[in-house]
């Protein structure tokens, strides 16, 4: 299974309304072939389980939607509720990489590795993750 942020309620990538309007902006789905060239896995089973729980919670929370133009609002809202994606109660947005970066921080990885005013983008995600060990 794969939890991911896909596209906004209009089928676009930027400018969507905050929150998941369709239930398909941020959700869990079966694996699909997208041309991936790297897989990053936590070294600790405990961390992996925390990340999986946060991913599932984020996908189930319809207050979390998709829009690249407001992609960091997920992290702002997560900070307000003790870094628990299940508890976000204010509509916000993410994109694929800000979703994963926020999951990493919510699971216990250092925020400084992922957030410095902007969550990582796909091209910098690998470096952010590997910098945590």
PDB file of C-alpha atoms in Angstrom:
ATOM      1  CA  UNK A   1       0.000   0.000   0.000  1.00  0.00           C
ATOM      2  CA  UNK A   2       1.115   3.528  -0.696  1.00  0.00           C
ATOM      3  CA  UNK A   3      -0.075   6.707   0.993  1.00  0.00           C
ATOM      4  CA  UNK A   4       0.365   9.751  -1.144  1.00  0.00           C
ATOM      5  CA  UNK A   5      -0.776  13.225  -2.077  1.00  0.00           C
ATOM      6  CA  UNK A   6      -2.032  13.180  -5.649  1.00  0.00           C
ATOM      7  CA  UNK A   7      -3.803  16.298  -6.940  1.00  0.00           C
ATOM      8  CA  UNK A   8      -6.397  18.820  -5.896  1.00  0.00           C
ATOM      9  CA  UNK A   9     -10.173  18.606  -6.198  1.00  0.00           C
ATOM     10  CA  UNK A  10     -10.030  20.049  -9.723  1.00  0.00           C
ATOM     11  CA  UNK A  11      -7.419  17.556 -10.897  1.00  0.00           C
ATOM     12  CA  UNK A  12      -4.720  20.246 -10.774  1.00  0.00           C
ATOM     13  CA  UNK A  13      -1.606  20.776  -8.736  1.00  0.00           C
ATOM     14  CA  UNK A  14      -1.868  24.354  -7.481  1.00  0.00           C
ATOM     15  CA  UNK A  15      -4.617  26.605  -6.220  1.00  0.00           C
ATOM     16  CA  UNK A  16      -6.919  23.991  -4.740  1.00  0.00           C
ATOM     17  CA  UNK A  17      -9.066  24.650  -1.693  1.00  0.00           C
ATOM     18  CA  UNK A  18      -7.696  23.701   1.721  1.00  0.00           C
ATOM     19  CA  UNK A  19      -8.670  20.219   2.847  1.00  0.00           C
ATOM     20  CA  UNK A  20      -9.543  17.094   0.893  1.00  0.00           C
ATOM     21  CA  UNK A  21     -12.757  17.843  -1.017  1.00  0.00           C
ATOM     22  CA  UNK A  22     -12.921  14.494  -2.835  1.00  0.00           C
ATOM     23  CA  UNK A  23     -11.328  11.922  -0.534  1.00  0.00           C
ATOM     24  CA  UNK A  24      -8.785  11.346  -3.310  1.00  0.00           C
ATOM     25  CA  UNK A  25      -6.408  14.274  -2.808  1.00  0.00           C
ATOM     26  CA  UNK A  26      -4.415  12.541  -0.056  1.00  0.00           C
ATOM     27  CA  UNK A  27      -5.169   8.836   0.329  1.00  0.00           C
ATOM     28  CA  UNK A  28      -3.989   5.237   0.568  1.00  0.00           C
ATOM     29  CA  UNK A  29      -3.970   3.181  -2.600  1.00  0.00           C
ATOM     30  CA  UNK A  30      -2.313   0.095  -3.981  1.00  0.00           C
ATOM     31  CA  UNK A  31       1.176   0.352  -5.409  1.00  0.00           C
ATOM     32  CA  UNK A  32       1.515   1.867  -8.862  1.00  0.00           C
ATOM     33  CA  UNK A  33       4.444   2.099 -11.246  1.00  0.00           C
ATOM     34  CA  UNK A  34       5.558   5.702 -11.427  1.00  0.00           C
ATOM     35  CA  UNK A  35       9.142   5.310 -12.555  1.00  0.00           C
ATOM     36  CA  UNK A  36      10.644   5.528  -9.069  1.00  0.00           C
ATOM     37  CA  UNK A  37      14.420   5.279  -8.904  1.00  0.00           C
ATOM     38  CA  UNK A  38      14.982   5.119  -5.146  1.00  0.00           C
ATOM     39  CA  UNK A  39      13.269   3.655  -2.093  1.00  0.00           C
ATOM     40  CA  UNK A  40      14.061   5.095   1.323  1.00  0.00           C
ATOM     41  CA  UNK A  41      13.367   2.954   4.373  1.00  0.00           C
ATOM     42  CA  UNK A  42      13.863   3.703   8.052  1.00  0.00           C
ATOM     43  CA  UNK A  43      16.550   1.598   9.706  1.00  0.00           C
ATOM     44  CA  UNK A  44      14.392   1.204  12.804  1.00  0.00           C
ATOM     45  CA  UNK A  45      11.196  -0.873  12.807  1.00  0.00           C
ATOM     46  CA  UNK A  46       9.859   1.415  15.529  1.00  0.00           C
ATOM     47  CA  UNK A  47      10.379   4.507  13.342  1.00  0.00           C
ATOM     48  CA  UNK A  48       8.892   2.719  10.342  1.00  0.00           C
ATOM     49  CA  UNK A  49       5.749   1.909  12.345  1.00  0.00           C
ATOM     50  CA  UNK A  50       5.437   5.519  13.573  1.00  0.00           C
ATOM     51  CA  UNK A  51       5.782   6.783  10.004  1.00  0.00           C
ATOM     52  CA  UNK A  52       3.184   4.297   8.742  1.00  0.00           C
ATOM     53  CA  UNK A  53       0.715   5.359  11.471  1.00  0.00           C
ATOM     54  CA  UNK A  54       1.213   9.051  10.654  1.00  0.00           C
ATOM     55  CA  UNK A  55       0.805   8.366   6.924  1.00  0.00           C
ATOM     56  CA  UNK A  56      -2.423   6.445   7.487  1.00  0.00           C
ATOM     57  CA  UNK A  57      -3.722   9.167   9.816  1.00  0.00           C
ATOM     58  CA  UNK A  58      -2.883  11.890   7.295  1.00  0.00           C
ATOM     59  CA  UNK A  59      -4.577  10.004   4.473  1.00  0.00           C
ATOM     60  CA  UNK A  60      -7.700   9.468   6.585  1.00  0.00           C
ATOM     61  CA  UNK A  61      -7.927  13.118   7.676  1.00  0.00           C
ATOM     62  CA  UNK A  62     -10.025  15.068   5.169  1.00  0.00           C
ATOM     63  CA  UNK A  63      -8.725  18.329   6.640  1.00  0.00           C
ATOM     64  CA  UNK A  64      -5.518  17.569   4.703  1.00  0.00           C
ATOM     65  CA  UNK A  65      -5.790  18.255   0.981  1.00  0.00           C
ATOM     66  CA  UNK A  66      -3.517  18.914  -1.976  1.00  0.00           C
ATOM     67  CA  UNK A  67      -2.130  22.141  -3.401  1.00  0.00           C
ATOM     68  CA  UNK A  68       1.457  22.949  -4.241  1.00  0.00           C
ATOM     69  CA  UNK A  69       0.832  26.657  -3.688  1.00  0.00           C
ATOM     70  CA  UNK A  70       0.023  26.068   0.010  1.00  0.00           C
ATOM     71  CA  UNK A  71       2.060  22.881   0.486  1.00  0.00           C
ATOM     72  CA  UNK A  72       3.569  23.829   3.849  1.00  0.00           C
ATOM     73  CA  UNK A  73       0.292  24.488   5.652  1.00  0.00           C
ATOM     74  CA  UNK A  74       0.173  20.803   6.679  1.00  0.00           C
ATOM     75  CA  UNK A  75       3.332  21.263   8.749  1.00  0.00           C
ATOM     76  CA  UNK A  76       2.076  24.510  10.282  1.00  0.00           C
ATOM     77  CA  UNK A  77      -1.150  22.798  11.356  1.00  0.00           C
ATOM     78  CA  UNK A  78       0.670  19.660  12.556  1.00  0.00           C
ATOM     79  CA  UNK A  79       2.800  21.788  14.867  1.00  0.00           C
ATOM     80  CA  UNK A  80      -0.366  23.228  16.430  1.00  0.00           C
ATOM     81  CA  UNK A  81      -1.633  19.758  17.417  1.00  0.00           C
ATOM     82  CA  UNK A  82       1.517  18.154  18.774  1.00  0.00           C
ATOM     83  CA  UNK A  83       2.710  16.707  15.459  1.00  0.00           C
ATOM     84  CA  UNK A  84      -0.191  14.272  15.152  1.00  0.00           C
ATOM     85  CA  UNK A  85      -1.761  14.237  11.687  1.00  0.00           C
ATOM     86  CA  UNK A  86      -4.934  12.617  13.031  1.00  0.00           C
ATOM     87  CA  UNK A  87      -5.571  15.688  15.189  1.00  0.00           C
ATOM     88  CA  UNK A  88      -5.383  18.356  12.468  1.00  0.00           C
ATOM     89  CA  UNK A  89      -8.790  20.023  12.532  1.00  0.00           C
ATOM     90  CA  UNK A  90      -8.129  23.059  10.346  1.00  0.00           C
ATOM     91  CA  UNK A  91      -8.228  22.548   6.568  1.00  0.00           C
ATOM     92  CA  UNK A  92      -4.701  22.684   5.116  1.00  0.00           C
ATOM     93  CA  UNK A  93      -2.731  21.390   2.141  1.00  0.00           C
ATOM     94  CA  UNK A  94       0.393  19.514   1.156  1.00  0.00           C
ATOM     95  CA  UNK A  95       1.988  18.064  -1.929  1.00  0.00           C
ATOM     96  CA  UNK A  96       3.741  14.720  -2.247  1.00  0.00           C
ATOM     97  CA  UNK A  97       7.066  15.777  -0.741  1.00  0.00           C
ATOM     98  CA  UNK A  98       5.727  18.089   1.978  1.00  0.00           C
ATOM     99  CA  UNK A  99       3.395  15.257   3.030  1.00  0.00           C
ATOM    100  CA  UNK A 100       6.313  12.854   3.438  1.00  0.00           C
ATOM    101  CA  UNK A 101       8.519  15.468   5.117  1.00  0.00           C
ATOM    102  CA  UNK A 102       5.774  16.215   7.624  1.00  0.00           C
ATOM    103  CA  UNK A 103       5.245  12.491   8.256  1.00  0.00           C
ATOM    104  CA  UNK A 104       8.964  12.131   8.994  1.00  0.00           C
ATOM    105  CA  UNK A 105       8.911  14.963  11.531  1.00  0.00           C
ATOM    106  CA  UNK A 106       5.665  13.735  13.118  1.00  0.00           C
ATOM    107  CA  UNK A 107       7.260  10.290  13.524  1.00  0.00           C
ATOM    108  CA  UNK A 108      10.176  11.771  15.446  1.00  0.00           C
ATOM    109  CA  UNK A 109      12.875  12.681  12.939  1.00  0.00           C
ATOM    110  CA  UNK A 110      14.460  16.112  13.513  1.00  0.00           C
ATOM    111  CA  UNK A 111      12.462  18.986  12.048  1.00  0.00           C
ATOM    112  CA  UNK A 112      15.720  20.749  11.189  1.00  0.00           C
ATOM    113  CA  UNK A 113      16.482  18.025   8.630  1.00  0.00           C
ATOM    114  CA  UNK A 114      13.231  18.715   6.777  1.00  0.00           C
ATOM    115  CA  UNK A 115      11.944  22.212   7.412  1.00  0.00           C
ATOM    116  CA  UNK A 116      13.669  25.564   7.101  1.00  0.00           C
ATOM    117  CA  UNK A 117      10.744  27.687   5.928  1.00  0.00           C
ATOM    118  CA  UNK A 118       9.883  25.158   3.229  1.00  0.00           C
ATOM    119  CA  UNK A 119       9.564  21.380   3.254  1.00  0.00           C
ATOM    120  CA  UNK A 120      11.845  19.486   0.871  1.00  0.00           C
ATOM    121  CA  UNK A 121      10.872  18.924  -2.740  1.00  0.00           C
ATOM    122  CA  UNK A 122      11.171  15.577  -4.476  1.00  0.00           C
ATOM    123  CA  UNK A 123      14.724  16.270  -5.661  1.00  0.00           C
ATOM    124  CA  UNK A 124      15.952  17.081  -2.133  1.00  0.00           C
ATOM    125  CA  UNK A 125      13.973  14.484  -0.153  1.00  0.00           C
ATOM    126  CA  UNK A 126      16.647  11.794  -0.386  1.00  0.00           C
ATOM    127  CA  UNK A 127      19.282  14.072   1.130  1.00  0.00           C
ATOM    128  CA  UNK A 128      16.953  15.161   3.927  1.00  0.00           C
ATOM    129  CA  UNK A 129      16.123  11.575   4.853  1.00  0.00           C
ATOM    130  CA  UNK A 130      19.648  10.213   4.675  1.00  0.00           C
ATOM    131  CA  UNK A 131      20.974  13.144   6.737  1.00  0.00           C
ATOM    132  CA  UNK A 132      19.017  11.718   9.693  1.00  0.00           C
ATOM    133  CA  UNK A 133      20.866   8.411   9.551  1.00  0.00           C
TER     134      UNK A 133
END
